[in-house]
Short mmCIF file of C-alpha atoms in Angstrom, two decimals:
data_model
loop_
_atom_site.label_atom_id
_atom_site.label_comp_id
_atom_site.label_asym_id
_atom_site.label_seq_id
_atom_site.Cartn_x
_atom_site.Cartn_y
_atom_site.Cartn_z
CA MET E 1 -145.75 -142.31 -159.03
CA HIS E 2 -144.37 -144.89 -161.49
CA MET E 3 -143.42 -144.60 -165.14
CA GLN E 4 -141.97 -147.03 -167.62
CA THR E 5 -139.31 -145.71 -169.96
CA HIS E 6 -137.99 -147.13 -173.18
CA GLY E 7 -134.92 -146.29 -175.19
CA PRO E 8 -131.96 -147.80 -177.01
CA SER E 9 -129.72 -149.63 -174.54
CA THR E 10 -126.64 -148.20 -176.25
CA VAL E 11 -127.56 -144.65 -175.19
CA ARG E 12 -129.34 -145.46 -171.92
CA ASP E 13 -126.30 -144.57 -169.83
CA GLU E 14 -125.91 -141.21 -171.55
CA ILE E 15 -129.41 -139.77 -171.04
CA ASN E 16 -131.49 -138.90 -168.01
CA LEU E 17 -135.19 -138.33 -167.43
CA LEU E 18 -136.45 -135.69 -164.93
CA ILE E 19 -140.10 -135.53 -163.88
CA PHE E 20 -140.77 -132.00 -162.63
CA PHE E 21 -144.41 -132.21 -161.56
CA LEU E 22 -144.54 -129.46 -158.93
CA PRO E 23 -142.28 -126.45 -158.36
CA ASN E 24 -140.80 -128.08 -155.25
CA LEU E 25 -140.96 -131.74 -156.20
CA PHE E 26 -139.00 -133.85 -158.63
CA ALA E 27 -138.05 -137.53 -159.00
CA SER E 28 -135.66 -139.56 -161.14
CA PHE E 29 -136.35 -142.85 -162.83
CA GLY E 30 -133.52 -144.98 -164.16
CA SER E 31 -131.19 -143.02 -166.37
CA TYR E 32 -133.77 -140.86 -168.07
CA PHE E 33 -135.06 -137.42 -167.18
CA PHE E 34 -138.23 -135.64 -168.28
CA ILE E 35 -139.07 -132.03 -167.57
CA LEU E 36 -142.73 -131.11 -167.19
CA LEU E 37 -143.58 -127.47 -167.93
CA HIS E 38 -147.08 -126.21 -167.37
CA THR E 39 -149.22 -123.09 -167.45
CA LYS E 40 -152.93 -122.68 -166.73
CA LYS E 41 -153.80 -123.78 -170.26
CA LEU E 42 -150.96 -125.87 -171.67
CA ILE E 43 -148.69 -128.70 -170.57
CA TRP E 44 -145.46 -129.68 -172.26
CA ILE E 45 -143.51 -132.86 -171.52
CA ILE E 46 -140.03 -132.58 -172.94
CA LEU E 47 -137.42 -135.31 -173.11
CA ILE E 48 -134.05 -133.79 -172.37
CA ILE E 49 -130.92 -135.65 -173.39
CA VAL E 50 -127.88 -134.59 -171.41
CA ASP E 51 -124.47 -135.93 -170.69
CA LYS E 52 -123.37 -136.89 -167.22
CA GLY E 53 -122.73 -133.27 -166.29
CA ASP E 54 -119.73 -131.92 -164.48
CA TYR E 55 -118.08 -134.52 -162.30
CA ILE E 56 -116.80 -133.00 -159.09
CA SER E 57 -115.95 -136.43 -157.72
CA PRO E 58 -116.54 -139.93 -159.09
CA LYS E 59 -120.04 -139.94 -157.53
CA TYR E 60 -120.91 -136.25 -157.46
CA HIS E 61 -123.04 -135.05 -160.38
CA LEU E 62 -124.11 -131.56 -161.31
CA PHE E 63 -126.99 -131.56 -163.80
CA SER E 64 -128.22 -128.34 -165.37
CA PHE E 65 -131.73 -128.12 -166.86
CA LEU E 66 -132.47 -124.89 -168.67
CA TYR E 67 -131.73 -122.33 -165.92
CA SER E 68 -132.12 -124.63 -162.91
CA ARG E 69 -129.75 -127.26 -161.60
CA LEU E 70 -129.65 -130.35 -159.40
CA GLU E 71 -126.49 -131.42 -157.63
CA GLY E 72 -125.52 -134.17 -155.22
CA PHE E 73 -124.07 -137.66 -154.89
CA TYR E 74 -125.48 -140.38 -157.12
CA VAL E 75 -125.49 -144.15 -156.70
CA ASP E 76 -126.69 -146.13 -159.73
CA ASP E 77 -127.98 -142.89 -161.25
CA ALA E 78 -130.15 -142.10 -158.19
CA LEU E 79 -129.46 -139.13 -155.93
CA GLN E 80 -128.53 -140.26 -152.41
CA GLY E 81 -127.99 -138.20 -149.27
CA GLN E 82 -127.74 -134.42 -149.34
CA GLY E 83 -128.71 -132.65 -152.55
CA ILE E 84 -129.40 -129.10 -153.69
CA TYR E 85 -131.96 -128.13 -156.29
CA THR E 86 -131.58 -124.53 -157.47
CA TYR E 87 -134.67 -123.03 -159.09
CA GLU E 88 -134.66 -120.89 -162.20
CA ASP E 89 -135.32 -117.77 -160.10
CA GLY E 90 -132.36 -118.46 -157.80
CA GLY E 91 -134.27 -120.04 -154.93
CA ALA E 92 -132.90 -123.30 -153.57
CA LEU E 93 -134.10 -126.48 -151.91
CA HIS E 94 -131.56 -128.24 -149.68
CA GLY E 95 -132.86 -131.74 -149.00
CA THR E 96 -132.12 -135.34 -148.13
CA TYR E 97 -132.61 -137.91 -150.88
CA ILE E 98 -133.13 -141.65 -150.84
CA ASP E 99 -133.12 -143.33 -154.25
CA GLY E 100 -133.72 -140.00 -155.96
CA GLU E 101 -136.69 -138.93 -153.82
CA LEU E 102 -136.88 -136.36 -151.05
CA ASN E 103 -136.99 -138.21 -147.73
CA GLY E 104 -135.82 -136.52 -144.56
CA PRO E 105 -134.89 -133.03 -143.35
CA ALA E 106 -135.06 -130.15 -145.82
CA GLN E 107 -134.80 -126.38 -145.99
CA GLU E 108 -135.96 -124.08 -148.77
CA PHE E 109 -134.76 -120.54 -149.51
CA ASN E 110 -136.16 -117.81 -151.75
CA PRO E 111 -134.00 -115.99 -154.34
CA GLU E 112 -132.94 -113.46 -151.67
CA GLY E 113 -131.61 -116.26 -149.48
CA GLN E 114 -134.39 -116.02 -146.88
CA LEU E 115 -135.60 -119.23 -145.29
CA VAL E 116 -139.16 -120.05 -146.44
CA PHE E 117 -139.50 -123.71 -145.39
CA ARG E 118 -138.00 -125.95 -142.74
CA GLY E 119 -139.16 -129.46 -142.01
CA GLN E 120 -139.33 -132.98 -143.36
CA TYR E 121 -140.17 -134.66 -146.65
CA LYS E 122 -141.46 -138.17 -147.21
CA ASP E 123 -141.66 -139.50 -150.77
CA ASN E 124 -141.31 -135.95 -152.15
CA ILE E 125 -144.13 -134.53 -149.96
CA HIS E 126 -143.96 -132.35 -146.85
CA TYR E 127 -144.22 -134.61 -143.81
CA GLY E 128 -144.59 -134.26 -140.05
CA LEU E 129 -143.76 -131.01 -138.27
CA CYS E 130 -143.09 -128.21 -140.77
CA TRP E 131 -142.39 -124.48 -140.55
CA ILE E 132 -143.45 -122.12 -143.35
CA TYR E 133 -141.82 -118.69 -143.14
CA TYR E 134 -143.10 -115.43 -144.62
CA THR E 135 -140.74 -112.71 -145.76
CA ASP E 136 -142.49 -110.27 -143.41
CA GLY E 137 -141.06 -112.18 -140.41
CA ALA E 138 -144.07 -114.29 -139.42
CA CYS E 139 -144.48 -118.05 -139.86
CA VAL E 140 -146.95 -120.93 -139.69
CA VAL E 141 -146.00 -124.14 -137.90
CA GLY E 142 -147.72 -127.46 -137.37
CA GLU E 143 -148.09 -131.07 -138.43
CA VAL E 144 -149.00 -131.32 -142.11
CA ASN E 145 -151.66 -133.75 -143.33
CA GLU E 146 -151.14 -136.76 -145.61
CA ASP E 147 -151.09 -134.47 -148.65
CA GLY E 148 -148.35 -132.32 -147.16
CA GLU E 149 -150.71 -129.41 -146.48
CA MET E 150 -150.67 -127.26 -143.34
CA THR E 151 -154.13 -128.44 -142.36
CA GLY E 152 -155.26 -129.39 -138.87
CA LYS E 153 -156.62 -128.29 -135.52
CA SER E 154 -153.24 -127.74 -133.84
CA VAL E 155 -151.57 -125.33 -136.25
CA SER E 156 -150.13 -121.98 -135.19
CA TYR E 157 -149.50 -118.66 -136.84
CA VAL E 158 -146.57 -116.95 -135.10
CA TYR E 159 -146.22 -113.16 -135.40
CA PRO E 160 -142.84 -111.56 -136.20
CA ASP E 161 -141.89 -111.24 -132.51
CA GLY E 162 -141.56 -115.03 -132.38
CA ARG E 163 -143.84 -115.31 -129.32
CA THR E 164 -147.33 -113.98 -130.01
CA ALA E 165 -149.37 -116.62 -131.82
CA LEU E 166 -152.80 -117.70 -132.99
CA TYR E 167 -153.32 -121.40 -132.23
CA GLY E 168 -156.14 -123.45 -133.71
CA SER E 169 -157.62 -124.70 -136.98
CA PHE E 170 -156.05 -123.98 -140.37
CA VAL E 171 -156.68 -125.35 -143.86
CA ASP E 172 -153.70 -125.31 -146.22
CA GLY E 173 -152.09 -122.60 -144.09
CA GLU E 174 -155.19 -120.38 -144.00
CA LEU E 175 -156.73 -119.45 -140.66
CA ILE E 176 -160.15 -120.94 -139.92
CA GLU E 177 -160.53 -120.44 -136.17
CA ALA E 178 -157.86 -119.78 -133.56
CA ARG E 179 -157.18 -118.32 -130.13
CA LEU E 180 -154.42 -116.15 -128.76
CA ALA E 181 -151.40 -118.12 -127.56
CA THR E 182 -147.76 -117.65 -126.58
CA LEU E 183 -144.86 -119.68 -127.93
CA THR E 184 -143.18 -120.49 -124.63
CA THR E 185 -140.36 -122.81 -125.63
CA GLN E 186 -138.85 -124.99 -128.36
CA GLU E 187 -137.26 -128.41 -127.97
CA ASN E 188 -135.55 -129.97 -130.98
CA SER E 189 -137.33 -127.47 -133.26
CA ARG E 190 -140.72 -128.47 -131.82
CA PRO E 191 -142.64 -125.47 -130.46
CA TYR E 192 -144.80 -125.48 -127.35
CA PHE E 193 -147.65 -123.01 -126.93
CA THR E 194 -149.68 -121.76 -123.99
CA VAL E 195 -153.22 -120.82 -125.06
CA ASP E 196 -154.87 -117.86 -123.33
CA PRO E 197 -157.97 -119.33 -121.63
CA ASP E 198 -159.78 -115.98 -121.91
CA SER E 199 -158.94 -115.42 -125.57
CA LEU E 200 -161.51 -114.34 -128.08
CA VAL E 201 -161.81 -116.30 -131.33
CA TYR E 202 -160.01 -115.04 -134.45
CA CYS E 203 -161.14 -116.09 -137.94
CA TYR E 204 -160.10 -115.35 -141.50
CA ASP E 205 -161.76 -112.01 -142.28
CA LYS E 206 -160.49 -110.65 -145.59
CA SER E 207 -162.10 -107.39 -146.67
CA THR E 208 -164.00 -106.73 -149.89
CA SER E 209 -164.88 -103.55 -151.77
CA SER E 210 -167.87 -103.03 -149.47
CA CYS E 211 -166.98 -104.77 -146.19
CA ILE E 212 -163.95 -103.70 -144.17
CA ALA E 213 -164.23 -106.58 -141.69
CA GLY E 214 -166.74 -108.91 -140.12
CA HIS E 215 -165.40 -108.18 -136.64
CA LYS E 216 -164.67 -104.47 -136.83
CA LEU E 217 -164.07 -103.96 -133.11
CA LEU E 218 -161.84 -107.00 -132.51
CA PRO E 219 -158.29 -105.62 -132.15
CA ASP E 220 -155.26 -107.48 -133.43
CA PRO E 221 -153.44 -108.93 -130.38
CA TYR E 222 -149.93 -108.27 -131.70
CA GLU E 223 -150.74 -104.70 -132.69
CA SER E 224 -152.47 -104.05 -129.35
CA GLN E 225 -149.23 -104.84 -127.52
CA ARG E 226 -147.32 -102.24 -129.50
CA VAL E 227 -149.35 -99.15 -130.42
CA TYR E 228 -152.16 -96.87 -129.30
CA VAL E 229 -154.05 -93.95 -130.82
CA GLY E 230 -153.70 -90.46 -129.35
CA GLN E 231 -153.70 -86.78 -130.27
CA SER E 232 -150.96 -86.22 -132.84
CA LEU E 233 -148.01 -83.99 -132.03
CA ILE E 234 -148.19 -82.70 -135.61
CA SER E 235 -150.16 -79.47 -135.84
CA GLY E 236 -153.57 -79.94 -137.47
CA ALA E 237 -153.09 -83.69 -138.02
CA GLY E 238 -155.80 -84.86 -135.62
CA GLU E 239 -155.15 -88.31 -134.18
CA GLY E 240 -151.85 -90.13 -134.51
CA LEU E 241 -150.30 -93.51 -133.79
CA PHE E 242 -147.95 -93.94 -130.82
CA THR E 243 -145.82 -96.80 -129.57
CA LYS E 244 -146.42 -98.53 -126.25
CA ILE E 245 -142.93 -100.01 -126.17
CA GLU E 246 -139.36 -99.39 -127.18
CA ALA E 247 -138.66 -101.08 -130.50
CA GLU E 248 -135.64 -101.68 -132.68
CA ALA E 249 -135.36 -100.86 -136.35
CA ASN E 250 -137.17 -103.25 -138.73
CA THR E 251 -139.95 -104.05 -136.23
CA VAL E 252 -143.52 -104.53 -137.44
CA MET E 253 -145.66 -102.22 -135.29
CA ALA E 254 -149.14 -101.98 -136.86
CA PHE E 255 -151.31 -103.25 -139.70
CA TYR E 256 -153.09 -101.35 -142.48
CA ASN E 257 -156.31 -103.14 -143.39
CA GLY E 258 -159.28 -101.60 -145.19
CA VAL E 259 -161.77 -102.08 -147.99
CA ARG E 260 -160.23 -103.06 -151.33
CA ILE E 261 -160.96 -100.72 -154.22
CA THR E 262 -159.39 -99.95 -157.60
CA HIS E 263 -156.94 -97.23 -158.57
CA THR E 264 -159.49 -96.00 -161.09
CA GLU E 265 -162.02 -95.35 -158.34
CA VAL E 266 -159.46 -93.52 -156.22
CA ASP E 267 -158.20 -91.39 -159.12
CA SER E 268 -161.71 -90.38 -160.13
CA ARG E 269 -162.76 -88.90 -156.80
CA ASP E 270 -161.80 -85.83 -154.79
CA TRP E 271 -158.70 -85.82 -152.58
CA SER E 272 -160.93 -85.27 -149.55
CA LEU E 273 -162.15 -88.86 -149.92
CA ASN E 274 -158.65 -90.32 -150.14
CA GLY E 275 -157.31 -89.43 -146.71
CA ASN E 276 -156.89 -93.07 -145.67
CA THR E 277 -155.94 -94.77 -148.93
CA ILE E 278 -152.76 -96.71 -149.64
CA SER E 279 -151.73 -98.63 -152.74
CA LEU E 280 -151.39 -102.37 -152.17
CA ASP E 281 -150.33 -103.26 -155.71
CA GLU E 282 -150.96 -102.19 -159.30
CA ASP E 283 -154.58 -103.34 -159.08
CA THR E 284 -155.72 -102.70 -155.52
CA VAL E 285 -155.93 -99.78 -153.11
CA ILE E 286 -156.69 -100.24 -149.41
CA ASP E 287 -159.04 -97.61 -147.98
CA VAL E 288 -160.42 -96.85 -144.52
CA PRO E 289 -163.42 -94.65 -145.38
CA GLU E 290 -165.82 -92.86 -143.06
CA PRO E 291 -167.16 -93.83 -140.57
CA PHE E 292 -164.43 -96.45 -140.05
CA ASN E 293 -161.77 -93.76 -139.61
CA LEU E 294 -163.14 -93.46 -136.06
CA THR E 295 -161.83 -96.09 -133.64
CA GLU E 296 -165.28 -96.39 -132.06
CA ASN E 297 -166.46 -97.83 -135.38
CA TYR E 298 -163.34 -99.74 -136.45
CA CYS E 299 -160.24 -100.79 -134.49
CA ALA E 300 -159.37 -104.20 -135.94
CA SER E 301 -156.23 -102.53 -137.35
CA LEU E 302 -154.70 -99.13 -136.65
CA GLY E 303 -152.08 -98.57 -139.35
CA HIS E 304 -154.19 -95.88 -141.02
CA LYS E 305 -153.69 -93.67 -137.95
CA ALA E 306 -149.99 -93.08 -138.67
CA ASN E 307 -149.40 -89.55 -139.93
CA HIS E 308 -147.05 -88.30 -142.62
CA SER E 309 -143.55 -86.94 -142.05
CA PHE E 310 -140.71 -86.02 -144.39
CA THR E 311 -138.40 -87.44 -141.69
CA PRO E 312 -140.33 -90.60 -140.76
CA ASN E 313 -139.37 -93.30 -138.29
CA CYS E 314 -141.41 -95.98 -140.10
CA LYS E 315 -142.28 -97.21 -143.58
CA TYR E 316 -145.10 -99.11 -145.24
CA ASP E 317 -144.29 -102.72 -146.07
CA GLN E 318 -146.06 -105.76 -147.50
CA TYR E 319 -147.59 -108.18 -145.01
CA VAL E 320 -149.54 -111.45 -145.16
CA HIS E 321 -151.92 -111.27 -142.20
CA PRO E 322 -153.71 -114.36 -140.82
CA ARG E 323 -157.06 -112.52 -140.54
CA PHE E 324 -156.89 -109.87 -143.25
CA GLY E 325 -154.87 -111.60 -145.96
CA ARG E 326 -152.36 -109.59 -147.99
CA ILE E 327 -152.25 -106.02 -146.66
CA LYS E 328 -149.57 -103.56 -145.62
CA CYS E 329 -147.93 -103.03 -142.27
CA ILE E 330 -146.03 -100.23 -140.58
CA ARG E 331 -142.40 -101.19 -139.91
CA THR E 332 -139.82 -99.11 -138.05
CA ILE E 333 -136.80 -97.87 -140.00
CA ARG E 334 -134.94 -96.86 -136.84
CA ALA E 335 -135.20 -97.52 -133.13
CA VAL E 336 -138.19 -95.84 -131.46
CA GLU E 337 -138.85 -94.92 -127.84
CA LYS E 338 -141.92 -95.66 -125.74
CA ASP E 339 -144.73 -93.13 -126.43
CA GLU E 340 -143.00 -91.84 -129.58
CA GLU E 341 -145.34 -90.96 -132.44
CA LEU E 342 -144.97 -93.26 -135.44
CA THR E 343 -144.80 -91.54 -138.81
CA VAL E 344 -144.39 -92.62 -142.41
CA ALA E 345 -143.63 -90.87 -145.70
CA TYR E 346 -146.87 -90.97 -147.70
CA GLY E 347 -144.93 -90.85 -150.94
CA TYR E 348 -147.10 -88.53 -153.02
CA ASP E 349 -145.69 -87.35 -156.35
CA HIS E 350 -143.78 -84.08 -155.84
CA GLU E 351 -143.51 -83.28 -159.51
CA PRO E 352 -146.19 -81.23 -161.30
CA SER E 353 -148.37 -83.33 -163.58
CA GLY E 354 -149.88 -80.59 -165.69
CA LYS E 355 -152.31 -77.80 -164.96
CA SER E 356 -153.69 -79.58 -161.91
CA GLY E 357 -150.31 -79.37 -160.14
CA PRO E 358 -148.63 -82.09 -158.07
CA GLU E 359 -150.36 -85.43 -157.49
CA ALA E 360 -150.91 -84.67 -153.81
CA PRO E 361 -153.50 -83.04 -151.54
CA GLU E 362 -153.16 -79.40 -150.54
CA TRP E 363 -152.07 -80.09 -146.96
CA TYR E 364 -149.20 -82.25 -148.27
CA THR E 365 -147.91 -79.64 -150.71
CA LYS E 366 -148.03 -77.06 -147.92
CA GLN E 367 -146.01 -79.31 -145.59
CA LEU E 368 -143.58 -80.05 -148.42
CA LEU E 369 -142.97 -76.34 -149.02
CA GLU E 370 -142.40 -75.72 -145.30
CA PHE E 371 -140.01 -78.68 -145.09
CA GLN E 372 -138.03 -77.51 -148.12
CA GLN E 373 -137.78 -74.01 -146.67
CA ARG E 374 -136.48 -75.39 -143.36
CA GLU E 375 -133.96 -77.55 -145.18
CA SER E 376 -132.78 -74.59 -147.26
CA GLY E 377 -132.39 -72.49 -144.11
CA GLU E 378 -130.36 -75.18 -142.37
CA ASP E 379 -128.11 -75.60 -145.41
CA ALA E 380 -127.54 -71.84 -145.51
CA ASP E 381 -126.59 -71.81 -141.80
CA GLU E 382 -124.08 -74.61 -142.35
CA THR E 383 -122.31 -72.72 -145.14
CA CYS E 384 -121.92 -69.52 -143.10
#
């Protein structure tokens, strides 16, 4: 990308021009800087006149633009070598610059300091082997195309265990068609996978309001290694979810996929129809309605089989799944033993909301009362 700039020579050395054309990409031209701000409807190009910034050394510049900043070593007003761009939200891109452009190894972190990208840049674009990390613990790895997109036939999605993978075709990081594989080793950050010759084919299969999945009886391979469905140890709870393995705290164990409906629909119907609903966000509720509550009709995910407890060993968490898209998962909050039942706190509202009582089904309010009575009894025993 080239741009000619014009300005009085007497002030040329005192102003800079930043072109900010993508959230992760920026380039410098001469001594001027533009900032490009855009929304879905409007674009603003603003000339920002700044001084040379805070000099940490004769060649080290720290430029601040609004609430973001760019720092590194400059030669003839062009960033050279290692530089750090800190985003307005606190995220940061640590990269290698040649003549003001990203060229070479780079790492990117979100505002919480979690690694979200590791790889190479060439002329401000992702290049070569790149790793894209999700905050849920999974990642996508492969050679990006000429546009810097994770598109190709040899891309892998790696589950949070760092070994179980889906290897195959992806477009811009989205699963098209893949087979079960195992990440066997890494050499110089390059992963090597062994593909299961007997693997079934996994495709992107995001649910809608009327379709829970295209392949309802195709289990998730990661989940299948970790959990099974059995008779719950909780009285009257029916089936429950149990672990096949010992697992540490903060381990993803199962996935909660289902049809996607609105909060309005859920709130307008009887509690008896909401036994397998969970809020995904302020707009969407995930539901596993009849007859898909039976594993003989649906077993692509099993997270809905986890029962409630006021002393749970797991929690619901956000997850970006290669087949199902954005859903929720079940993650341990403490270490669990093999064959232990996995439970979560359903999180119904305990407080009365008017004449109708608490925002919870009858079985929940009954369990809550029993739990509170047990807790009160234990507290009384401790004070004696």
